[in-house]
């Protein structure tokens, strides 16, 4: 089929590679414009999808917006059978949604209708979900409201981080989209409307959510740490508000004391109820390190207090 691919981050790269590998004709790749980089912001860094598309020799488009007749006319001129959208980053107006003969398919990282929106991977872990998935959805004007064609369920392990789930999901999602396109091509992809119940919105992660609140139950603290790892990272101040330490990995542990109390020499920290052990940490400008290495340069004796 003739396909327009629309995506930007690493998450979208395996799907583009899968489409090319299956022999489809990718007539255009839409992605976000190169971002300023370097100390002075004078260098321009293309998105991961942009870089891969150029290696495949595919035509790349980086419009700042898809609104307006000129953008719609350019899009229609591709003569696409279908558009495939994976974490693109721009809103698709109705004129764009209507342009491909078979519509626009979106790869979404959740079990819709749970976790519609910007941060489904992080929100699923932060909420303590034990299962999530990837879905191929027919796009419509609403936010992730379209009917679903294919779903692959993915278990969430008790210590799994958002980064680990992201990496697993993007590989499974690429295969799922490949199978969806094969079914669509032979007229065998059936879509099911999303149920009206069970809707949850995965709002963008706000800075205020990233500071660890030791007064919360240990399970909530642990879920927040792993749901925000590796980016943007859950953190606590060390000595002062200016020195922030990200916690990249934790696990539930035994113990109790006032919230924020260091319980032992393995960085077990008391929470509102229960405790968590900090397994991997990162100070600003430093490489991630295990708790033992971290403690060599940062004395946190049992009984000391984190805020």
PDB file of C-alpha atoms in Angstrom:
ATOM      1  CA  UNK A   1       0.000   0.000   0.000  1.00  0.00           C
ATOM      2  CA  UNK A   2       0.926   3.647  -0.354  1.00  0.00           C
ATOM      3  CA  UNK A   3       1.528   4.893   3.181  1.00  0.00           C
ATOM      4  CA  UNK A   4       2.195   8.253   4.795  1.00  0.00           C
ATOM      5  CA  UNK A   5       4.048   7.718   8.072  1.00  0.00           C
ATOM      6  CA  UNK A   6       3.755  10.302  10.839  1.00  0.00           C
ATOM      7  CA  UNK A   7       5.934  10.012  13.951  1.00  0.00           C
ATOM      8  CA  UNK A   8       8.740  11.672  15.865  1.00  0.00           C
ATOM      9  CA  UNK A   9      10.492   9.905  18.814  1.00  0.00           C
ATOM     10  CA  UNK A  10      12.376   6.623  19.248  1.00  0.00           C
ATOM     11  CA  UNK A  11       9.072   4.921  20.056  1.00  0.00           C
ATOM     12  CA  UNK A  12       7.967   5.362  16.423  1.00  0.00           C
ATOM     13  CA  UNK A  13      11.166   4.117  14.738  1.00  0.00           C
ATOM     14  CA  UNK A  14      10.496   0.327  14.905  1.00  0.00           C
ATOM     15  CA  UNK A  15       7.065   0.813  13.311  1.00  0.00           C
ATOM     16  CA  UNK A  16       8.524   2.774  10.386  1.00  0.00           C
ATOM     17  CA  UNK A  17      11.186   0.085   9.926  1.00  0.00           C
ATOM     18  CA  UNK A  18       8.510  -2.642  10.058  1.00  0.00           C
ATOM     19  CA  UNK A  19       6.439  -0.919   7.375  1.00  0.00           C
ATOM     20  CA  UNK A  20       9.419  -0.519   5.072  1.00  0.00           C
ATOM     21  CA  UNK A  21      10.503  -4.101   5.731  1.00  0.00           C
ATOM     22  CA  UNK A  22       7.082  -5.438   4.753  1.00  0.00           C
ATOM     23  CA  UNK A  23       7.427  -3.852   1.325  1.00  0.00           C
ATOM     24  CA  UNK A  24       4.900  -1.042   1.595  1.00  0.00           C
ATOM     25  CA  UNK A  25       5.565   2.146  -0.347  1.00  0.00           C
ATOM     26  CA  UNK A  26       6.174   4.939   2.136  1.00  0.00           C
ATOM     27  CA  UNK A  27       5.395   7.991   0.014  1.00  0.00           C
ATOM     28  CA  UNK A  28       6.071  10.564   2.744  1.00  0.00           C
ATOM     29  CA  UNK A  29       7.293  10.771   6.328  1.00  0.00           C
ATOM     30  CA  UNK A  30       5.942  13.571   8.518  1.00  0.00           C
ATOM     31  CA  UNK A  31       7.857  14.412  11.690  1.00  0.00           C
ATOM     32  CA  UNK A  32       8.630  17.333  13.973  1.00  0.00           C
ATOM     33  CA  UNK A  33      11.101  19.912  12.687  1.00  0.00           C
ATOM     34  CA  UNK A  34      14.762  19.564  13.773  1.00  0.00           C
ATOM     35  CA  UNK A  35      15.288  20.919  17.287  1.00  0.00           C
ATOM     36  CA  UNK A  36      18.020  23.375  18.325  1.00  0.00           C
ATOM     37  CA  UNK A  37      20.955  21.677  20.056  1.00  0.00           C
ATOM     38  CA  UNK A  38      24.430  22.485  21.292  1.00  0.00           C
ATOM     39  CA  UNK A  39      25.461  25.085  23.850  1.00  0.00           C
ATOM     40  CA  UNK A  40      24.170  28.028  21.850  1.00  0.00           C
ATOM     41  CA  UNK A  41      21.308  26.211  20.215  1.00  0.00           C
ATOM     42  CA  UNK A  42      22.798  26.809  16.783  1.00  0.00           C
ATOM     43  CA  UNK A  43      22.953  23.157  15.765  1.00  0.00           C
ATOM     44  CA  UNK A  44      19.788  21.456  14.564  1.00  0.00           C
ATOM     45  CA  UNK A  45      19.136  17.847  15.531  1.00  0.00           C
ATOM     46  CA  UNK A  46      16.616  15.877  13.460  1.00  0.00           C
ATOM     47  CA  UNK A  47      14.087  13.683  15.239  1.00  0.00           C
ATOM     48  CA  UNK A  48      14.836   9.938  15.487  1.00  0.00           C
ATOM     49  CA  UNK A  49      12.183   9.248  12.825  1.00  0.00           C
ATOM     50  CA  UNK A  50      13.668  11.933  10.561  1.00  0.00           C
ATOM     51  CA  UNK A  51      17.143  10.367  10.819  1.00  0.00           C
ATOM     52  CA  UNK A  52      15.865   6.857  10.006  1.00  0.00           C
ATOM     53  CA  UNK A  53      13.691   8.107   7.140  1.00  0.00           C
ATOM     54  CA  UNK A  54      16.708   9.751   5.525  1.00  0.00           C
ATOM     55  CA  UNK A  55      18.689   6.505   5.817  1.00  0.00           C
ATOM     56  CA  UNK A  56      15.850   4.756   3.979  1.00  0.00           C
ATOM     57  CA  UNK A  57      15.852   7.517   1.339  1.00  0.00           C
ATOM     58  CA  UNK A  58      12.259   8.540   2.126  1.00  0.00           C
ATOM     59  CA  UNK A  59      10.888  12.057   1.536  1.00  0.00           C
ATOM     60  CA  UNK A  60      10.556  13.937   4.835  1.00  0.00           C
ATOM     61  CA  UNK A  61       8.124  16.764   5.668  1.00  0.00           C
ATOM     62  CA  UNK A  62       8.422  18.874   8.837  1.00  0.00           C
ATOM     63  CA  UNK A  63       5.487  21.326   8.877  1.00  0.00           C
ATOM     64  CA  UNK A  64       4.920  23.360  12.032  1.00  0.00           C
ATOM     65  CA  UNK A  65       1.178  22.864  11.601  1.00  0.00           C
ATOM     66  CA  UNK A  66      -1.199  20.789   9.468  1.00  0.00           C
ATOM     67  CA  UNK A  67      -3.979  23.366   9.572  1.00  0.00           C
ATOM     68  CA  UNK A  68      -4.961  25.251   6.447  1.00  0.00           C
ATOM     69  CA  UNK A  69      -5.778  24.325   2.887  1.00  0.00           C
ATOM     70  CA  UNK A  70      -2.171  24.401   1.686  1.00  0.00           C
ATOM     71  CA  UNK A  71      -1.130  21.721   4.211  1.00  0.00           C
ATOM     72  CA  UNK A  72      -4.188  19.630   3.360  1.00  0.00           C
ATOM     73  CA  UNK A  73      -3.550  19.897  -0.376  1.00  0.00           C
ATOM     74  CA  UNK A  74       0.082  18.838   0.054  1.00  0.00           C
ATOM     75  CA  UNK A  75      -1.073  15.864   2.125  1.00  0.00           C
ATOM     76  CA  UNK A  76      -3.757  14.808  -0.374  1.00  0.00           C
ATOM     77  CA  UNK A  77      -1.215  14.981  -3.200  1.00  0.00           C
ATOM     78  CA  UNK A  78       0.630  11.979  -1.714  1.00  0.00           C
ATOM     79  CA  UNK A  79      -2.274   9.779  -2.837  1.00  0.00           C
ATOM     80  CA  UNK A  80      -1.937   7.601   0.266  1.00  0.00           C
ATOM     81  CA  UNK A  81      -4.043   4.535   0.911  1.00  0.00           C
ATOM     82  CA  UNK A  82      -3.536   4.977   4.659  1.00  0.00           C
ATOM     83  CA  UNK A  83      -1.634   7.126   7.135  1.00  0.00           C
ATOM     84  CA  UNK A  84       0.132   5.501  10.082  1.00  0.00           C
ATOM     85  CA  UNK A  85       0.569   7.752  13.124  1.00  0.00           C
ATOM     86  CA  UNK A  86       2.881   6.913  16.036  1.00  0.00           C
ATOM     87  CA  UNK A  87       3.628   9.627  18.629  1.00  0.00           C
ATOM     88  CA  UNK A  88       3.715  12.339  15.977  1.00  0.00           C
ATOM     89  CA  UNK A  89       3.155  15.360  18.212  1.00  0.00           C
ATOM     90  CA  UNK A  90       0.848  17.521  16.088  1.00  0.00           C
ATOM     91  CA  UNK A  91      -2.945  17.561  15.957  1.00  0.00           C
ATOM     92  CA  UNK A  92      -4.411  16.146  12.731  1.00  0.00           C
ATOM     93  CA  UNK A  93      -7.282  18.325  11.447  1.00  0.00           C
ATOM     94  CA  UNK A  94     -10.312  16.659   9.883  1.00  0.00           C
ATOM     95  CA  UNK A  95      -9.080  17.419   6.360  1.00  0.00           C
ATOM     96  CA  UNK A  96      -5.939  15.358   7.054  1.00  0.00           C
ATOM     97  CA  UNK A  97      -7.875  12.537   8.706  1.00  0.00           C
ATOM     98  CA  UNK A  98     -10.149  12.311   5.658  1.00  0.00           C
ATOM     99  CA  UNK A  99      -7.391  12.416   3.022  1.00  0.00           C
ATOM    100  CA  UNK A 100      -6.126   8.791   2.912  1.00  0.00           C
ATOM    101  CA  UNK A 101      -8.458   6.323   1.162  1.00  0.00           C
ATOM    102  CA  UNK A 102      -8.516   3.996   4.192  1.00  0.00           C
ATOM    103  CA  UNK A 103      -8.150   6.640   6.885  1.00  0.00           C
ATOM    104  CA  UNK A 104      -5.473   7.094   9.554  1.00  0.00           C
ATOM    105  CA  UNK A 105      -4.278   4.369  11.927  1.00  0.00           C
ATOM    106  CA  UNK A 106      -2.730   5.284  15.268  1.00  0.00           C
ATOM    107  CA  UNK A 107      -0.537   3.077  17.442  1.00  0.00           C
ATOM    108  CA  UNK A 108      -1.391   3.931  21.056  1.00  0.00           C
ATOM    109  CA  UNK A 109       0.391   2.654  24.162  1.00  0.00           C
ATOM    110  CA  UNK A 110      -2.482   1.573  26.384  1.00  0.00           C
ATOM    111  CA  UNK A 111      -5.544  -0.655  26.636  1.00  0.00           C
ATOM    112  CA  UNK A 112      -8.061   1.895  25.396  1.00  0.00           C
ATOM    113  CA  UNK A 113     -10.203   3.520  26.703  1.00  0.00           C
ATOM    114  CA  UNK A 114      -7.933   3.455  29.764  1.00  0.00           C
ATOM    115  CA  UNK A 115      -5.163   6.023  29.500  1.00  0.00           C
ATOM    116  CA  UNK A 116      -6.103   8.163  26.555  1.00  0.00           C
ATOM    117  CA  UNK A 117      -3.763  11.084  26.097  1.00  0.00           C
ATOM    118  CA  UNK A 118      -0.143  12.159  26.332  1.00  0.00           C
ATOM    119  CA  UNK A 119       1.522   9.914  28.937  1.00  0.00           C
ATOM    120  CA  UNK A 120      -0.133   6.471  28.920  1.00  0.00           C
ATOM    121  CA  UNK A 121       3.013   4.490  29.725  1.00  0.00           C
ATOM    122  CA  UNK A 122       3.940   6.567  32.766  1.00  0.00           C
ATOM    123  CA  UNK A 123       0.366   6.853  34.049  1.00  0.00           C
ATOM    124  CA  UNK A 124      -0.261   3.111  33.889  1.00  0.00           C
ATOM    125  CA  UNK A 125       2.755   2.382  36.089  1.00  0.00           C
ATOM    126  CA  UNK A 126       2.149   5.317  38.434  1.00  0.00           C
ATOM    127  CA  UNK A 127      -1.406   4.027  38.982  1.00  0.00           C
ATOM    128  CA  UNK A 128      -0.094   0.568  39.878  1.00  0.00           C
ATOM    129  CA  UNK A 129      -1.660  -1.142  36.856  1.00  0.00           C
ATOM    130  CA  UNK A 130      -0.543  -4.741  36.460  1.00  0.00           C
ATOM    131  CA  UNK A 131      -1.314  -4.855  32.744  1.00  0.00           C
ATOM    132  CA  UNK A 132      -1.297  -2.510  29.785  1.00  0.00           C
ATOM    133  CA  UNK A 133      -0.926  -2.957  26.043  1.00  0.00           C
ATOM    134  CA  UNK A 134      -0.697  -1.451  22.596  1.00  0.00           C
ATOM    135  CA  UNK A 135      -3.670  -0.757  20.366  1.00  0.00           C
ATOM    136  CA  UNK A 136      -4.128   0.028  16.684  1.00  0.00           C
ATOM    137  CA  UNK A 137      -6.930   2.554  16.459  1.00  0.00           C
ATOM    138  CA  UNK A 138      -8.791   4.260  13.607  1.00  0.00           C
ATOM    139  CA  UNK A 139      -8.243   7.956  14.224  1.00  0.00           C
ATOM    140  CA  UNK A 140     -11.066  10.456  14.540  1.00  0.00           C
ATOM    141  CA  UNK A 141     -11.361  14.028  15.778  1.00  0.00           C
ATOM    142  CA  UNK A 142     -11.597  13.149  19.503  1.00  0.00           C
ATOM    143  CA  UNK A 143      -8.581  12.482  21.718  1.00  0.00           C
ATOM    144  CA  UNK A 144      -7.836   8.748  21.277  1.00  0.00           C
ATOM    145  CA  UNK A 145     -11.555   8.006  20.965  1.00  0.00           C
ATOM    146  CA  UNK A 146     -11.562   6.056  17.707  1.00  0.00           C
ATOM    147  CA  UNK A 147     -12.556   2.405  17.251  1.00  0.00           C
ATOM    148  CA  UNK A 148      -9.891  -0.210  17.916  1.00  0.00           C
ATOM    149  CA  UNK A 149      -8.752  -2.773  15.342  1.00  0.00           C
ATOM    150  CA  UNK A 150      -6.053  -4.821  17.102  1.00  0.00           C
ATOM    151  CA  UNK A 151      -4.759  -5.042  20.690  1.00  0.00           C
ATOM    152  CA  UNK A 152      -1.759  -6.766  22.264  1.00  0.00           C
ATOM    153  CA  UNK A 153      -1.786  -7.058  26.064  1.00  0.00           C
ATOM    154  CA  UNK A 154       1.458  -6.580  28.039  1.00  0.00           C
ATOM    155  CA  UNK A 155       1.976  -7.469  31.724  1.00  0.00           C
ATOM    156  CA  UNK A 156       3.641  -4.875  33.957  1.00  0.00           C
ATOM    157  CA  UNK A 157       6.124  -6.455  36.363  1.00  0.00           C
ATOM    158  CA  UNK A 158       6.237  -5.246  39.985  1.00  0.00           C
ATOM    159  CA  UNK A 159       9.557  -3.415  39.508  1.00  0.00           C
ATOM    160  CA  UNK A 160       9.239  -2.576  35.791  1.00  0.00           C
ATOM    161  CA  UNK A 161      10.117   1.023  34.902  1.00  0.00           C
ATOM    162  CA  UNK A 162       8.495   3.252  32.306  1.00  0.00           C
ATOM    163  CA  UNK A 163      11.666   3.027  30.226  1.00  0.00           C
ATOM    164  CA  UNK A 164      11.577  -0.770  30.199  1.00  0.00           C
ATOM    165  CA  UNK A 165       7.884  -0.816  29.322  1.00  0.00           C
ATOM    166  CA  UNK A 166       8.458   1.776  26.572  1.00  0.00           C
ATOM    167  CA  UNK A 167      11.179  -0.342  24.961  1.00  0.00           C
ATOM    168  CA  UNK A 168       9.088  -3.506  25.065  1.00  0.00           C
ATOM    169  CA  UNK A 169       5.978  -1.745  23.861  1.00  0.00           C
ATOM    170  CA  UNK A 170       7.582  -0.129  20.812  1.00  0.00           C
ATOM    171  CA  UNK A 171       8.778  -3.510  19.495  1.00  0.00           C
ATOM    172  CA  UNK A 172       5.453  -5.260  20.122  1.00  0.00           C
ATOM    173  CA  UNK A 173       3.623  -2.253  18.682  1.00  0.00           C
ATOM    174  CA  UNK A 174       5.620  -2.334  15.455  1.00  0.00           C
ATOM    175  CA  UNK A 175       4.660  -5.959  14.850  1.00  0.00           C
ATOM    176  CA  UNK A 176       1.034  -5.199  15.754  1.00  0.00           C
ATOM    177  CA  UNK A 177       0.873  -2.357  13.228  1.00  0.00           C
ATOM    178  CA  UNK A 178       2.446  -4.591  10.582  1.00  0.00           C
ATOM    179  CA  UNK A 179      -0.267  -7.193  11.156  1.00  0.00           C
ATOM    180  CA  UNK A 180      -2.967  -4.517  11.144  1.00  0.00           C
ATOM    181  CA  UNK A 181      -1.806  -3.191   7.766  1.00  0.00           C
ATOM    182  CA  UNK A 182      -1.759  -6.705   6.315  1.00  0.00           C
ATOM    183  CA  UNK A 183      -5.337  -7.236   7.489  1.00  0.00           C
ATOM    184  CA  UNK A 184      -6.383  -3.805   6.210  1.00  0.00           C
ATOM    185  CA  UNK A 185      -4.889  -4.521   2.791  1.00  0.00           C
ATOM    186  CA  UNK A 186      -6.950  -7.680   2.357  1.00  0.00           C
ATOM    187  CA  UNK A 187     -10.100  -6.065   3.789  1.00  0.00           C
ATOM    188  CA  UNK A 188     -10.041  -8.076   7.004  1.00  0.00           C
ATOM    189  CA  UNK A 189      -9.385  -5.432   9.692  1.00  0.00           C
ATOM    190  CA  UNK A 190     -12.554  -5.003  11.764  1.00  0.00           C
ATOM    191  CA  UNK A 191     -12.869  -2.097  14.202  1.00  0.00           C
ATOM    192  CA  UNK A 192     -14.724  -2.162  17.524  1.00  0.00           C
ATOM    193  CA  UNK A 193     -15.986   1.053  19.167  1.00  0.00           C
ATOM    194  CA  UNK A 194     -14.428   1.819  22.540  1.00  0.00           C
ATOM    195  CA  UNK A 195     -16.743   1.232  25.509  1.00  0.00           C
ATOM    196  CA  UNK A 196     -18.100   4.373  27.194  1.00  0.00           C
ATOM    197  CA  UNK A 197     -16.945   3.192  30.634  1.00  0.00           C
ATOM    198  CA  UNK A 198     -13.427   2.849  32.025  1.00  0.00           C
ATOM    199  CA  UNK A 199     -12.103   6.043  30.427  1.00  0.00           C
ATOM    200  CA  UNK A 200      -8.986   7.464  32.082  1.00  0.00           C
ATOM    201  CA  UNK A 201      -6.906  10.386  30.812  1.00  0.00           C
ATOM    202  CA  UNK A 202      -3.120  10.181  30.835  1.00  0.00           C
ATOM    203  CA  UNK A 203      -2.308  13.822  31.403  1.00  0.00           C
ATOM    204  CA  UNK A 204       1.145  15.186  30.629  1.00  0.00           C
ATOM    205  CA  UNK A 205       3.565  14.777  33.542  1.00  0.00           C
ATOM    206  CA  UNK A 206       3.893  18.033  35.501  1.00  0.00           C
ATOM    207  CA  UNK A 207       7.044  19.112  37.351  1.00  0.00           C
ATOM    208  CA  UNK A 208       5.164  19.234  40.659  1.00  0.00           C
ATOM    209  CA  UNK A 209       4.508  15.479  40.391  1.00  0.00           C
ATOM    210  CA  UNK A 210       8.168  14.501  40.210  1.00  0.00           C
ATOM    211  CA  UNK A 211       9.285  15.248  43.779  1.00  0.00           C
ATOM    212  CA  UNK A 212       9.047  12.157  45.982  1.00  0.00           C
ATOM    213  CA  UNK A 213       6.597  12.447  48.871  1.00  0.00           C
ATOM    214  CA  UNK A 214       7.877  10.036  51.532  1.00  0.00           C
ATOM    215  CA  UNK A 215       4.632  10.437  53.510  1.00  0.00           C
ATOM    216  CA  UNK A 216       2.762   8.386  50.912  1.00  0.00           C
ATOM    217  CA  UNK A 217       2.452   4.581  51.259  1.00  0.00           C
ATOM    218  CA  UNK A 218       5.492   2.641  50.058  1.00  0.00           C
ATOM    219  CA  UNK A 219       3.626   1.115  47.111  1.00  0.00           C
ATOM    220  CA  UNK A 220       2.648   4.575  45.833  1.00  0.00           C
ATOM    221  CA  UNK A 221       6.204   5.877  46.238  1.00  0.00           C
ATOM    222  CA  UNK A 222       7.617   2.845  44.419  1.00  0.00           C
ATOM    223  CA  UNK A 223       5.079   3.153  41.585  1.00  0.00           C
ATOM    224  CA  UNK A 224       5.865   6.844  41.142  1.00  0.00           C
ATOM    225  CA  UNK A 225       9.612   6.215  41.055  1.00  0.00           C
ATOM    226  CA  UNK A 226       9.383   3.510  38.396  1.00  0.00           C
ATOM    227  CA  UNK A 227       6.660   5.338  36.454  1.00  0.00           C
ATOM    228  CA  UNK A 228       8.912   8.391  36.080  1.00  0.00           C
ATOM    229  CA  UNK A 229      12.113   6.452  35.314  1.00  0.00           C
ATOM    230  CA  UNK A 230      14.266   7.304  33.468  1.00  0.00           C
ATOM    231  CA  UNK A 231      12.589  10.566  32.419  1.00  0.00           C
ATOM    232  CA  UNK A 232      11.750  13.008  33.869  1.00  0.00           C
ATOM    233  CA  UNK A 233      12.761  11.115  37.020  1.00  0.00           C
ATOM    234  CA  UNK A 234      11.348  11.151  40.548  1.00  0.00           C
ATOM    235  CA  UNK A 235      13.698  13.059  42.858  1.00  0.00           C
ATOM    236  CA  UNK A 236      14.467  14.175  46.395  1.00  0.00           C
ATOM    237  CA  UNK A 237      16.685  17.047  47.600  1.00  0.00           C
ATOM    238  CA  UNK A 238      20.010  16.169  49.218  1.00  0.00           C
ATOM    239  CA  UNK A 239      21.155  18.722  51.750  1.00  0.00           C
ATOM    240  CA  UNK A 240      19.482  21.610  49.944  1.00  0.00           C
ATOM    241  CA  UNK A 241      16.777  22.271  47.385  1.00  0.00           C
ATOM    242  CA  UNK A 242      19.483  22.926  44.764  1.00  0.00           C
ATOM    243  CA  UNK A 243      20.968  19.418  44.953  1.00  0.00           C
ATOM    244  CA  UNK A 244      18.512  16.970  43.436  1.00  0.00           C
ATOM    245  CA  UNK A 245      18.915  13.220  43.288  1.00  0.00           C
ATOM    246  CA  UNK A 246      16.823  11.213  40.858  1.00  0.00           C
ATOM    247  CA  UNK A 247      15.798   7.719  41.860  1.00  0.00           C
ATOM    248  CA  UNK A 248      15.806   5.518  38.751  1.00  0.00           C
ATOM    249  CA  UNK A 249      15.052   2.189  40.380  1.00  0.00           C
ATOM    250  CA  UNK A 250      13.562   1.052  43.689  1.00  0.00           C
ATOM    251  CA  UNK A 251      11.938  -1.960  45.277  1.00  0.00           C
ATOM    252  CA  UNK A 252       9.569  -2.505  48.175  1.00  0.00           C
ATOM    253  CA  UNK A 253      11.208  -3.264  51.517  1.00  0.00           C
ATOM    254  CA  UNK A 254      10.377  -3.919  55.167  1.00  0.00           C
ATOM    255  CA  UNK A 255      10.671  -1.347  57.924  1.00  0.00           C
ATOM    256  CA  UNK A 256       8.923   1.581  59.544  1.00  0.00           C
ATOM    257  CA  UNK A 257       9.811   4.952  61.043  1.00  0.00           C
ATOM    258  CA  UNK A 258       8.996   8.582  60.418  1.00  0.00           C
ATOM    259  CA  UNK A 259       8.583   9.147  56.649  1.00  0.00           C
ATOM    260  CA  UNK A 260      11.896   9.894  54.951  1.00  0.00           C
ATOM    261  CA  UNK A 261      14.038   8.181  57.612  1.00  0.00           C
ATOM    262  CA  UNK A 262      17.054   6.225  56.322  1.00  0.00           C
ATOM    263  CA  UNK A 263      16.601   2.804  57.929  1.00  0.00           C
ATOM    264  CA  UNK A 264      19.863   1.026  57.087  1.00  0.00           C
ATOM    265  CA  UNK A 265      23.094   1.146  55.075  1.00  0.00           C
ATOM    266  CA  UNK A 266      21.332  -0.150  51.937  1.00  0.00           C
ATOM    267  CA  UNK A 267      19.288   3.037  51.446  1.00  0.00           C
ATOM    268  CA  UNK A 268      16.004   1.662  52.710  1.00  0.00           C
ATOM    269  CA  UNK A 269      13.734   4.670  53.290  1.00  0.00           C
ATOM    270  CA  UNK A 270      10.653   4.726  55.512  1.00  0.00           C
ATOM    271  CA  UNK A 271       7.410   5.858  53.884  1.00  0.00           C
ATOM    272  CA  UNK A 272       3.986   6.734  55.284  1.00  0.00           C
ATOM    273  CA  UNK A 273       3.425   3.007  55.572  1.00  0.00           C
ATOM    274  CA  UNK A 274       6.142   0.482  54.776  1.00  0.00           C
ATOM    275  CA  UNK A 275       9.443   1.313  53.117  1.00  0.00           C
ATOM    276  CA  UNK A 276      11.260   1.341  49.773  1.00  0.00           C
ATOM    277  CA  UNK A 277      14.872   0.507  49.028  1.00  0.00           C
ATOM    278  CA  UNK A 278      16.578   2.824  46.555  1.00  0.00           C
ATOM    279  CA  UNK A 279      18.473   0.686  44.064  1.00  0.00           C
ATOM    280  CA  UNK A 280      19.749   3.101  41.392  1.00  0.00           C
ATOM    281  CA  UNK A 281      20.211   6.860  41.669  1.00  0.00           C
ATOM    282  CA  UNK A 282      21.558   9.783  39.652  1.00  0.00           C
ATOM    283  CA  UNK A 283      22.805  13.194  40.749  1.00  0.00           C
ATOM    284  CA  UNK A 284      22.543  16.092  38.313  1.00  0.00           C
ATOM    285  CA  UNK A 285      25.337  15.958  35.749  1.00  0.00           C
ATOM    286  CA  UNK A 286      26.452  12.487  36.880  1.00  0.00           C
ATOM    287  CA  UNK A 287      26.001   8.984  35.520  1.00  0.00           C
ATOM    288  CA  UNK A 288      23.436   6.637  37.104  1.00  0.00           C
ATOM    289  CA  UNK A 289      24.901   4.582  39.939  1.00  0.00           C
ATOM    290  CA  UNK A 290      23.915   1.819  42.319  1.00  0.00           C
ATOM    291  CA  UNK A 291      23.059   2.578  45.934  1.00  0.00           C
ATOM    292  CA  UNK A 292      26.397   1.242  47.226  1.00  0.00           C
ATOM    293  CA  UNK A 293      28.385   3.519  44.906  1.00  0.00           C
ATOM    294  CA  UNK A 294      26.138   6.464  45.712  1.00  0.00           C
ATOM    295  CA  UNK A 295      26.688   6.020  49.462  1.00  0.00           C
ATOM    296  CA  UNK A 296      30.484   6.123  49.091  1.00  0.00           C
ATOM    297  CA  UNK A 297      30.300   9.777  48.121  1.00  0.00           C
ATOM    298  CA  UNK A 298      27.130  10.779  49.943  1.00  0.00           C
ATOM    299  CA  UNK A 299      26.950   9.892  53.623  1.00  0.00           C
ATOM    300  CA  UNK A 300      23.401   8.997  54.579  1.00  0.00           C
ATOM    301  CA  UNK A 301      23.745   7.191  57.866  1.00  0.00           C
ATOM    302  CA  UNK A 302      20.871   5.184  59.313  1.00  0.00           C
ATOM    303  CA  UNK A 303      18.617   7.562  61.210  1.00  0.00           C
ATOM    304  CA  UNK A 304      19.227  10.531  58.934  1.00  0.00           C
ATOM    305  CA  UNK A 305      16.247  12.183  57.316  1.00  0.00           C
ATOM    306  CA  UNK A 306      15.295  12.833  53.711  1.00  0.00           C
ATOM    307  CA  UNK A 307      12.801  15.580  52.934  1.00  0.00           C
TER     308      UNK A 307
END
